[in-house]
Tab-separated table of C-alpha atoms (C1' of nucleotides) in Angstrom:
chain	number	residue	atom	x	y	z
A	1	MET	CA	131.712	112.549	141.624
A	2	SER	CA	129.594	111.542	144.534
A	3	LEU	CA	127.357	108.896	142.913
A	4	LYS	CA	130.201	106.666	143.468
A	5	HIS	CA	130.299	107.443	147.152
A	6	ALA	CA	126.570	107.351	147.475
A	7	ILE	CA	126.574	103.729	146.151
A	8	LEU	CA	129.517	102.815	148.412
A	9	VAL	CA	127.651	104.126	151.427
A	10	LEU	CA	124.606	102.125	150.549
A	11	LEU	CA	126.661	98.982	150.047
A	12	GLU	CA	128.517	99.609	153.394
A	13	GLN	CA	125.050	99.735	155.055
A	14	GLU	CA	123.966	96.584	153.416
A	15	PRO	CA	124.948	94.632	150.343
A	16	GLY	CA	122.567	94.459	147.368
A	17	SER	CA	121.948	94.243	143.645
A	18	GLY	CA	121.885	97.159	141.294
A	19	TYR	CA	118.153	96.703	141.323
A	20	ASP	CA	118.090	96.917	145.043
A	21	LEU	CA	120.130	100.094	145.052
A	22	VAL	CA	117.677	101.787	142.682
A	23	GLN	CA	114.874	100.936	145.070
A	24	ARG	CA	116.788	102.555	147.922
A	25	PHE	CA	117.592	105.535	145.920
A	26	ASN	CA	113.910	106.014	145.493
A	27	GLN	CA	113.234	105.896	149.166
A	28	GLY	CA	114.899	107.622	152.035
A	29	ILE	CA	118.261	108.427	150.619
A	30	GLY	CA	116.551	109.619	147.399
A	31	GLN	CA	115.774	112.898	149.113
A	32	PHE	CA	119.355	113.942	148.742
A	33	TRP	CA	120.851	111.591	146.176
A	34	ASN	CA	119.224	109.894	143.231
A	35	ALA	CA	120.144	107.750	140.393
A	36	SER	CA	118.432	105.877	137.539
A	37	HIS	CA	119.131	102.181	136.921
A	38	GLN	CA	121.206	103.036	133.866
A	39	GLN	CA	123.532	105.018	135.896
A	40	VAL	CA	123.640	102.582	138.765
A	41	TYR	CA	124.553	99.586	136.652
A	42	GLN	CA	127.370	101.544	134.925
A	43	GLN	CA	128.657	102.851	138.087
A	44	LEU	CA	128.652	99.416	139.709
A	45	LYS	CA	130.728	98.158	136.752
A	46	LYS	CA	133.322	100.978	137.164
A	47	LEU	CA	133.512	100.333	140.933
A	48	HIS	CA	134.029	96.715	140.262
A	49	ASP	CA	136.859	97.480	137.727
A	50	ASN	CA	138.398	99.582	140.347
A	51	LYS	CA	138.157	96.895	142.902
A	52	LEU	CA	136.005	99.005	145.275
A	53	VAL	CA	133.191	96.449	145.335
A	54	ASP	CA	132.854	92.781	144.484
A	55	PHE	CA	129.863	90.647	143.756
A	56	GLN	CA	128.584	87.084	143.666
A	57	THR	CA	125.829	86.010	141.325
A	58	GLN	CA	122.803	84.565	143.051
A	59	ARG	CA	120.665	82.156	141.104
A	60	GLN	CA	116.921	82.433	141.684
A	61	SER	CA	114.438	79.941	140.306
A	62	ASP	CA	111.399	82.118	139.942
A	63	LYS	CA	113.041	85.531	139.231
A	64	PRO	CA	116.047	86.405	137.046
A	65	ASP	CA	119.480	85.858	138.479
A	66	LYS	CA	121.032	88.802	140.384
A	67	LYS	CA	124.479	90.074	141.306
A	68	ILE	CA	124.796	90.888	144.940
A	69	TYR	CA	127.379	93.490	145.314
A	70	ARG	CA	129.246	94.282	148.538
A	71	ILE	CA	131.805	96.923	149.327
A	72	SER	CA	135.426	95.669	149.417
A	73	ALA	CA	138.325	96.563	151.805
A	74	ASN	CA	139.532	99.046	149.163
A	75	GLY	CA	136.088	100.444	148.953
A	76	LYS	CA	135.845	101.003	152.718
A	77	THR	CA	139.185	102.841	152.659
A	78	GLU	CA	138.092	104.989	149.760
A	79	LEU	CA	134.864	105.837	151.617
A	80	ARG	CA	136.607	106.688	154.722
A	81	ASP	CA	139.000	109.028	152.859
A	82	TRP	CA	136.142	110.685	151.090
A	83	MET	CA	134.392	111.364	154.351
A	84	SER	CA	137.182	113.747	155.360
A	85	GLU	CA	136.991	115.660	152.128
A	86	SER	CA	134.525	118.514	151.635
A	87	ASN	CA	132.083	119.715	149.072
A	88	ASN	CA	130.506	123.094	148.702
A	89	PRO	CA	126.638	123.236	148.820
A	90	PRO	CA	125.250	122.383	145.377
A	91	VAL	CA	124.220	125.119	142.999
A	92	VAL	CA	120.491	125.522	142.831
A	93	ARG	CA	118.891	125.562	139.315
A	94	ASP	CA	115.255	125.970	139.506
A	95	ALA	CA	113.054	126.851	136.602
A	96	LEU	CA	110.016	127.757	138.759
A	97	LEU	CA	112.045	130.736	140.218
A	98	ILE	CA	112.985	131.999	136.687
A	99	ARG	CA	109.255	131.876	135.829
A	100	ILE	CA	108.299	133.932	138.906
A	101	PHE	CA	111.219	136.324	138.305
A	102	ALA	CA	109.832	136.813	134.785
A	103	GLY	CA	106.201	136.700	135.744
A	104	HIS	CA	105.307	139.775	133.849
A	105	LEU	CA	105.566	137.684	130.646
A	106	THR	CA	102.471	135.647	131.457
A	107	ASP	CA	99.327	136.029	133.443
A	108	LYS	CA	98.421	135.666	137.051
A	109	GLN	CA	96.587	132.415	136.664
A	110	THR	CA	99.382	130.595	134.912
A	111	LEU	CA	101.672	131.482	137.695
A	112	LEU	CA	99.194	130.591	140.429
A	113	ASP	CA	98.475	127.231	138.778
A	114	GLU	CA	102.104	126.314	138.532
A	115	LEU	CA	102.790	127.465	142.124
A	116	ALA	CA	99.723	125.436	143.336
A	117	ARG	CA	101.059	122.392	141.441
A	118	HIS	CA	104.440	122.622	143.158
A	119	ARG	CA	102.666	123.150	146.478
A	120	GLN	CA	100.950	119.793	146.000
A	121	LEU	CA	104.229	118.127	145.046
A	122	HIS	CA	105.988	119.434	148.092
A	123	GLN	CA	102.989	118.544	150.273
A	124	ASN	CA	103.175	114.949	149.042
A	125	MET	CA	106.895	114.797	149.775
A	126	LEU	CA	106.373	116.255	153.194
A	127	GLU	CA	103.753	113.731	153.995
A	128	ALA	CA	105.902	110.856	152.843
A	129	ARG	CA	108.894	112.116	154.983
A	130	GLN	CA	106.649	112.583	157.961
A	131	ALA	CA	105.480	109.050	157.709
A	132	GLU	CA	109.119	107.975	157.668
A	133	GLU	CA	109.731	110.076	160.709
A	134	ALA	CA	106.735	108.416	162.478
A	135	ARG	CA	108.139	105.035	161.750
A	136	TYR	CA	111.358	106.175	163.146
A	137	LEU	CA	109.914	107.517	166.330
A	138	ASN	CA	107.845	104.474	166.854
A	139	SER	CA	110.887	102.082	166.350
A	140	SER	CA	112.788	100.478	169.317
A	141	LYS	CA	115.330	102.673	171.164
A	142	ASN	CA	117.938	100.339	169.851
A	143	GLN	CA	116.906	101.046	166.290
A	144	GLN	CA	116.657	104.764	166.947
A	145	MET	CA	120.183	104.779	168.150
A	146	LYS	CA	121.469	103.000	164.992
A	147	MET	CA	119.480	105.380	162.722
A	148	ARG	CA	120.285	108.525	164.541
A	149	LEU	CA	122.390	110.048	161.831
A	150	PRO	CA	120.073	109.116	158.932
A	151	TYR	CA	117.293	110.687	160.992
A	152	LEU	CA	119.101	114.044	160.987
A	153	THR	CA	119.100	113.912	157.155
A	154	LEU	CA	115.371	113.105	157.232
A	155	ARG	CA	114.856	116.152	159.434
A	156	ARG	CA	116.604	118.205	156.812
A	157	GLY	CA	114.111	116.954	154.221
A	158	ILE	CA	111.143	117.807	156.306
A	159	ARG	CA	112.378	121.145	157.032
A	160	TYR	CA	113.119	121.708	153.299
A	161	GLU	CA	109.635	120.782	152.203
A	162	ARG	CA	108.014	122.795	154.938
A	163	GLU	CA	109.991	125.760	153.937
A	164	TRP	CA	108.989	125.362	150.323
A	165	ILE	CA	105.350	125.156	151.238
A	166	ALA	CA	105.651	128.272	153.461
A	167	TRP	CA	107.228	130.301	150.582
A	168	LEU	CA	104.750	128.898	148.008
A	169	ASP	CA	101.818	130.022	150.292
A	170	GLU	CA	103.300	133.516	150.978
A	171	THR	CA	103.976	133.882	147.210
A	172	MET	CA	100.587	132.761	146.006
A	173	MET	CA	98.940	135.069	148.500
A	174	PHE	CA	101.005	137.912	147.328
A	175	ILE	CA	100.367	137.326	143.584
A	176	GLU	CA	96.689	136.794	144.135
A	177	SER	CA	96.303	140.148	145.817
A	178	HIS	CA	98.431	142.288	143.546
A	179	SER	CA	98.266	143.050	139.832
A	180	LEU	CA	101.247	141.925	137.754
A	181	PRO	CA	103.288	144.555	136.049
A	182	GLN	CA	102.068	143.809	132.472
A	183	SER	CA	104.623	143.808	129.622
A	184	PRO	CA	103.477	144.783	126.126
A	185	ALA	CA	102.532	141.579	124.046
B	1	MET	CA	116.990	122.986	128.995
B	2	SER	CA	116.501	126.195	130.891
B	3	LEU	CA	119.780	128.040	130.539
B	4	LYS	CA	118.389	129.040	127.304
B	5	HIS	CA	115.332	130.560	128.931
B	6	ALA	CA	117.311	132.018	131.744
B	7	ILE	CA	119.376	133.993	129.193
B	8	LEU	CA	116.285	135.024	127.247
B	9	VAL	CA	114.810	136.401	130.498
B	10	LEU	CA	117.865	138.387	131.292
B	11	LEU	CA	118.000	139.744	127.755
B	12	GLU	CA	114.360	140.649	127.842
B	13	GLN	CA	115.023	142.603	131.011
B	14	GLU	CA	117.858	144.380	129.403
B	15	PRO	CA	120.183	143.680	126.473
B	16	GLY	CA	123.767	142.944	127.228
B	17	SER	CA	127.053	141.054	126.262
B	18	GLY	CA	127.902	137.548	127.282
B	19	TYR	CA	130.233	139.159	129.796
B	20	ASP	CA	127.361	141.262	131.202
B	21	LEU	CA	125.193	138.194	131.522
B	22	VAL	CA	127.836	136.281	133.484
B	23	GLN	CA	128.008	139.178	135.910
B	24	ARG	CA	124.239	139.036	136.360
B	25	PHE	CA	124.302	135.302	136.791
B	26	ASN	CA	126.717	135.904	139.668
B	27	GLN	CA	124.464	138.221	141.271
B	28	GLY	CA	120.734	138.213	142.170
B	29	ILE	CA	119.599	135.643	139.595
B	30	GLY	CA	122.641	133.427	140.479
B	31	GLN	CA	120.834	132.142	143.456
B	32	PHE	CA	118.534	130.025	141.344
B	33	TRP	CA	120.303	129.866	138.007
B	34	ASN	CA	123.955	129.991	137.306
B	35	ALA	CA	126.254	129.650	134.342
B	36	SER	CA	129.906	129.940	133.586
B	37	HIS	CA	131.152	132.231	130.749
B	38	GLN	CA	132.040	129.186	128.589
B	39	GLN	CA	128.369	128.067	128.765
B	40	VAL	CA	126.979	131.469	128.204
B	41	TYR	CA	129.029	132.213	125.050
B	42	GLN	CA	128.115	128.902	123.443
B	43	GLN	CA	124.441	129.238	124.413
B	44	LEU	CA	124.321	132.789	122.978
B	45	LYS	CA	125.788	131.352	119.732
B	46	LYS	CA	123.100	128.742	119.538
B	47	LEU	CA	120.266	131.294	120.342
B	48	HIS	CA	121.574	133.463	117.524
B	49	ASP	CA	121.697	130.486	115.120
B	50	ASN	CA	118.052	129.890	116.074
B	51	LYS	CA	117.170	133.573	115.595
B	52	LEU	CA	116.014	134.041	119.177
B	53	VAL	CA	118.469	136.777	119.813
B	54	ASP	CA	120.483	139.170	117.632
B	55	PHE	CA	123.374	141.328	118.409
B	56	GLN	CA	125.372	144.377	117.303
B	57	THR	CA	129.112	144.696	117.810
B	58	GLN	CA	130.007	147.692	119.977
B	59	ARG	CA	133.525	149.144	119.383
B	60	GLN	CA	135.252	150.458	122.505
B	61	SER	CA	138.488	152.331	122.435
B	62	ASP	CA	139.923	151.405	125.868
B	63	LYS	CA	138.358	148.095	126.388
B	64	PRO	CA	137.830	145.053	123.895
B	65	ASP	CA	134.954	145.226	121.466
B	66	LYS	CA	131.710	143.498	122.696
B	67	LYS	CA	128.686	142.138	121.190
B	68	ILE	CA	125.520	143.453	122.665
B	69	TYR	CA	122.845	140.794	122.431
B	70	ARG	CA	119.074	141.523	122.635
B	71	ILE	CA	116.118	139.271	122.422
B	72	SER	CA	114.349	139.042	119.101
B	73	ALA	CA	110.636	138.814	118.361
B	74	ASN	CA	110.990	135.109	117.902
B	75	GLY	CA	112.837	135.041	121.210
B	76	LYS	CA	109.958	136.774	122.931
B	77	THR	CA	107.414	134.339	121.502
B	78	GLU	CA	109.582	131.412	122.601
B	79	LEU	CA	109.824	132.879	126.110
B	80	ARG	CA	106.082	133.475	126.405
B	81	ASP	CA	105.392	129.865	125.311
B	82	TRP	CA	107.926	128.520	127.884
B	83	MET	CA	106.217	130.516	130.627
B	84	SER	CA	103.181	128.318	130.246
B	85	GLU	CA	105.095	125.039	130.459
B	86	SER	CA	105.891	123.420	133.676
B	87	ASN	CA	108.884	121.809	135.326
B	88	ASN	CA	108.985	119.616	138.446
B	89	PRO	CA	111.132	120.866	141.392
B	90	PRO	CA	114.809	119.937	140.763
B	91	VAL	CA	116.310	116.778	142.279
B	92	VAL	CA	118.558	117.599	145.075
B	93	ARG	CA	122.033	116.000	145.106
B	94	ASP	CA	123.954	117.087	148.184
B	95	ALA	CA	127.214	115.276	149.293
B	96	LEU	CA	126.975	116.842	152.728
B	97	LEU	CA	123.790	114.821	153.475
B	98	ILE	CA	125.505	111.716	152.423
B	99	ARG	CA	128.307	112.387	154.822
B	100	ILE	CA	125.960	112.930	157.677
B	101	PHE	CA	123.959	109.872	156.693
B	102	ALA	CA	127.122	107.739	156.830
B	103	GLY	CA	128.737	109.767	159.744
B	104	HIS	CA	129.507	106.558	161.625
B	105	LEU	CA	132.490	106.168	159.084
B	106	THR	CA	134.351	109.214	160.476
B	107	ASP	CA	134.731	111.100	163.661
B	108	LYS	CA	132.577	113.791	165.327
B	109	GLN	CA	135.172	116.441	164.810
B	110	THR	CA	135.294	115.886	161.046
B	111	LEU	CA	131.580	116.113	160.795
B	112	LEU	CA	131.321	119.203	162.974
B	113	ASP	CA	133.976	121.009	160.974
B	114	GLU	CA	132.332	120.338	157.685
B	115	LEU	CA	128.938	121.509	159.145
B	116	ALA	CA	130.508	124.658	160.636
B	117	ARG	CA	132.137	125.380	157.259
B	118	HIS	CA	128.676	125.110	155.531
B	119	ARG	CA	127.157	127.203	158.153
B	120	GLN	CA	129.680	129.928	157.377
B	121	LEU	CA	128.949	129.750	153.676
B	122	HIS	CA	125.199	129.919	154.134
B	123	GLN	CA	125.608	132.768	156.580
B	124	ASN	CA	127.460	134.668	153.950
B	125	MET	CA	124.895	134.049	151.306
B	126	LEU	CA	122.148	135.048	153.753
B	127	GLU	CA	123.879	138.348	154.515
B	128	ALA	CA	124.405	139.089	150.869
B	129	ARG	CA	120.714	138.520	150.113
B	130	GLN	CA	119.646	140.451	153.148
B	131	ALA	CA	121.684	143.418	151.814
B	132	GLU	CA	119.945	143.011	148.602
B	133	GLU	CA	116.556	143.079	150.310
B	134	ALA	CA	117.499	146.248	152.203
B	135	ARG	CA	118.453	147.874	148.887
B	136	TYR	CA	115.033	146.810	147.623
B	137	LEU	CA	113.183	148.046	150.552
B	138	ASN	CA	114.928	151.410	150.538
B	139	SER	CA	114.297	151.918	146.760
B	140	SER	CA	111.425	154.113	145.464
B	141	LYS	CA	107.800	152.809	145.408
B	142	ASN	CA	108.160	152.893	141.710
B	143	GLN	CA	111.188	150.790	141.606
B	144	GLN	CA	109.684	148.346	144.242
B	145	MET	CA	106.543	148.029	142.050
B	146	LYS	CA	108.807	147.080	139.015
B	147	MET	CA	110.891	144.614	141.100
B	148	ARG	CA	107.929	142.955	142.908
B	149	LEU	CA	108.353	139.571	141.263
B	150	PRO	CA	112.142	139.311	141.433
B	151	TYR	CA	111.709	140.336	145.070
B	152	LEU	CA	109.571	137.131	145.688
B	153	THR	CA	112.444	135.049	144.398
B	154	LEU	CA	114.847	136.897	146.679
B	155	ARG	CA	112.576	136.090	149.546
B	156	ARG	CA	112.890	132.481	148.560
B	157	GLY	CA	116.690	132.793	148.768
B	158	ILE	CA	116.572	134.246	152.176
B	159	ARG	CA	114.193	131.637	153.490
B	160	TYR	CA	116.379	128.910	151.984
B	161	GLU	CA	119.577	130.116	153.637
B	162	ARG	CA	117.874	130.616	156.942
B	163	GLU	CA	116.417	127.199	156.834
B	164	TRP	CA	119.779	125.672	156.157
B	165	ILE	CA	121.369	127.540	159.063
B	166	ALA	CA	118.605	126.378	161.393
B	167	TRP	CA	119.065	122.774	160.366
B	168	LEU	CA	122.782	123.089	160.688
B	169	ASP	CA	122.558	124.469	164.216
B	170	GLU	CA	120.145	121.825	165.155
B	171	THR	CA	122.329	119.066	163.714
B	172	MET	CA	125.652	120.374	165.154
B	173	MET	CA	124.090	120.544	168.522
B	174	PHE	CA	122.840	117.123	168.257
B	175	ILE	CA	126.050	115.631	167.134
B	176	GLU	CA	128.078	117.613	169.817
B	177	SER	CA	125.921	116.139	172.557
B	178	HIS	CA	125.724	112.584	171.351
B	179	SER	CA	128.330	109.876	170.741
B	180	LEU	CA	128.419	108.509	167.259
B	181	PRO	CA	127.582	104.864	166.628
B	182	GLN	CA	131.191	103.708	165.824
B	183	SER	CA	131.846	101.300	163.008
B	184	PRO	CA	134.858	98.973	163.223
B	185	ALA	CA	137.837	100.340	161.309
C	1	DA	C1'	156.146	143.159	137.932
C	2	DT	C1'	151.758	141.340	139.077
C	3	DA	C1'	147.125	140.986	139.709
C	4	DG	C1'	142.409	142.036	138.384
C	5	DC	C1'	139.025	143.538	135.181
C	6	DC	C1'	137.287	143.587	130.520
C	7	DA	C1'	136.096	140.512	126.676
C	8	DT	C1'	135.705	136.298	123.897
C	9	DG	C1'	136.279	131.909	122.675
C	10	DT	C1'	137.545	126.280	121.677
C	11	DA	C1'	138.203	121.435	123.274
C	12	DA	C1'	138.065	117.637	126.136
C	13	DC	C1'	135.741	115.483	129.587
C	14	DC	C1'	132.149	113.951	133.062
C	15	DA	C1'	127.632	113.293	134.867
C	16	DG	C1'	123.072	112.510	134.027
C	17	DT	C1'	118.806	111.718	130.937
C	18	DT	C1'	116.351	109.530	127.339
C	19	DA	C1'	115.795	106.015	124.200
C	20	DC	C1'	116.176	101.278	123.100
C	21	DA	C1'	116.510	96.297	124.318
C	22	DT	C1'	115.396	91.642	126.457
C	23	DG	C1'	112.559	88.340	129.030
C	24	DA	C1'	110.303	85.781	132.766
C	25	DT	C1'	106.500	85.826	136.409
C	26	DT	C1'	102.340	87.452	138.654
C	27	DG	C1'	98.077	89.560	139.302
C	28	DA	C1'	93.850	92.381	137.558
D	1	DT	C1'	95.528	90.751	127.453
D	2	DC	C1'	97.652	94.273	129.831
D	3	DA	C1'	100.323	96.292	133.311
D	4	DA	C1'	103.546	95.764	137.050
D	5	DT	C1'	107.673	93.823	139.243
D	6	DC	C1'	112.056	91.672	138.902
D	7	DA	C1'	116.479	91.991	136.739
D	8	DT	C1'	120.185	93.629	133.569
D	9	DG	C1'	122.226	96.176	130.293
D	10	DT	C1'	123.881	99.405	125.708
D	11	DA	C1'	123.952	103.768	122.948
D	12	DA	C1'	123.064	108.384	121.934
D	13	DC	C1'	122.567	112.714	123.587
D	14	DT	C1'	122.503	117.009	126.562
D	15	DG	C1'	123.994	120.040	130.051
D	16	DG	C1'	127.656	121.440	132.799
D	17	DT	C1'	132.701	121.648	134.374
D	18	DT	C1'	137.605	122.074	133.717
D	19	DA	C1'	141.409	123.173	131.131
D	20	DC	C1'	143.480	125.869	127.658
D	21	DA	C1'	143.953	130.218	124.954
D	22	DT	C1'	144.533	135.253	123.932
D	23	DG	C1'	145.340	140.137	124.910
D	24	DG	C1'	144.985	145.007	126.271
D	25	DC	C1'	144.135	148.388	130.142
D	26	DT	C1'	144.493	149.889	134.991
D	27	DA	C1'	145.881	150.190	139.595
D	28	DT	C1'	149.219	148.701	143.352
DNA sequence: ATAGCCATGTAACCAGTTACATGATTGA
DNA sequence: TCAATCATGTAACTGGTTACATGGCTAT
């Protein structure tokens, strides 16, 4: 049940509308938590029912009105309490690895194509995160101080993508240079 | 919808009961796909309804009877088709990273304790996987040939855990040696 | 006795995805 | 005219978790 807390963290950082939160989920923090707008709006409603956030409607002439949510005193208490709880690492469920595991059921090229596709995706993610890192490293000492902890999570993202790419390269090389054990069709 | 295919892969490898599959999910393949017995039994029922597996009941004198499931011809076709599909990398949702991101809401020691706890968990996983790797490397050339592709996924698991430990060490060191930006209570 | 393994299941619930819905403004 | 951005929502469904349930055998 951490979407709740992810939202509270974002609102603690800076108030915003559901729409704003979705944008933020698609940026930096999206690398380790993500949510669709449908989920966000419903969760905000629940958080409001539980008095963990409140909002004020902001009228806009050119764009649709929006509700600016902010974390309440109760919300802050809830968040602080949650910070002392613990969660185990999430369970990984990755279809790519099932496919490699059972690679004898298909042909080399199919595997290699899918591996290359994933490599490209991870390469894109890596570059996006490295760009973020560059922005951080070029920001003022003051800004860096403030963003020190988020930066650590960004480091995690960079390491994660790099590790994927390394494994994908190793694996593609291996598959290219070996024949697959072939199962009868 | 890959639990279905994970089960088909396991049954293609070797027939077994729901109970057996759960054991296997808790071993090697569990590192990239996992399922509880409740899920497995229901999924087997569905797979049977869809004629992708069949089973025969095996009576046992000392232990409860069991249903030995095996993949059907339809199941194999389904699996082969699925092998040519593709999935994007799974979205990561990790509460630990939210906590680090929002570390200013708690104290250094709370963060360090949770990081150390995770380090221990990853260390345990790493050791388990390295033991598996040693078993693989000590097996016959023949066996190694057969398990070549599963071995690649094991490598992924080892790299993954090692990467986590490296980040955790880096992060703990950083947090130990810096004061946290403190938010007003 | 008590715990752990073997073996199978149902039911309720929660989290997340997909589909459907509306409507104004701006830029190509 | 078509797509994109801003802005908010409901409803149905799927995948996964937690809780509940049964019952014999074996080893401490």
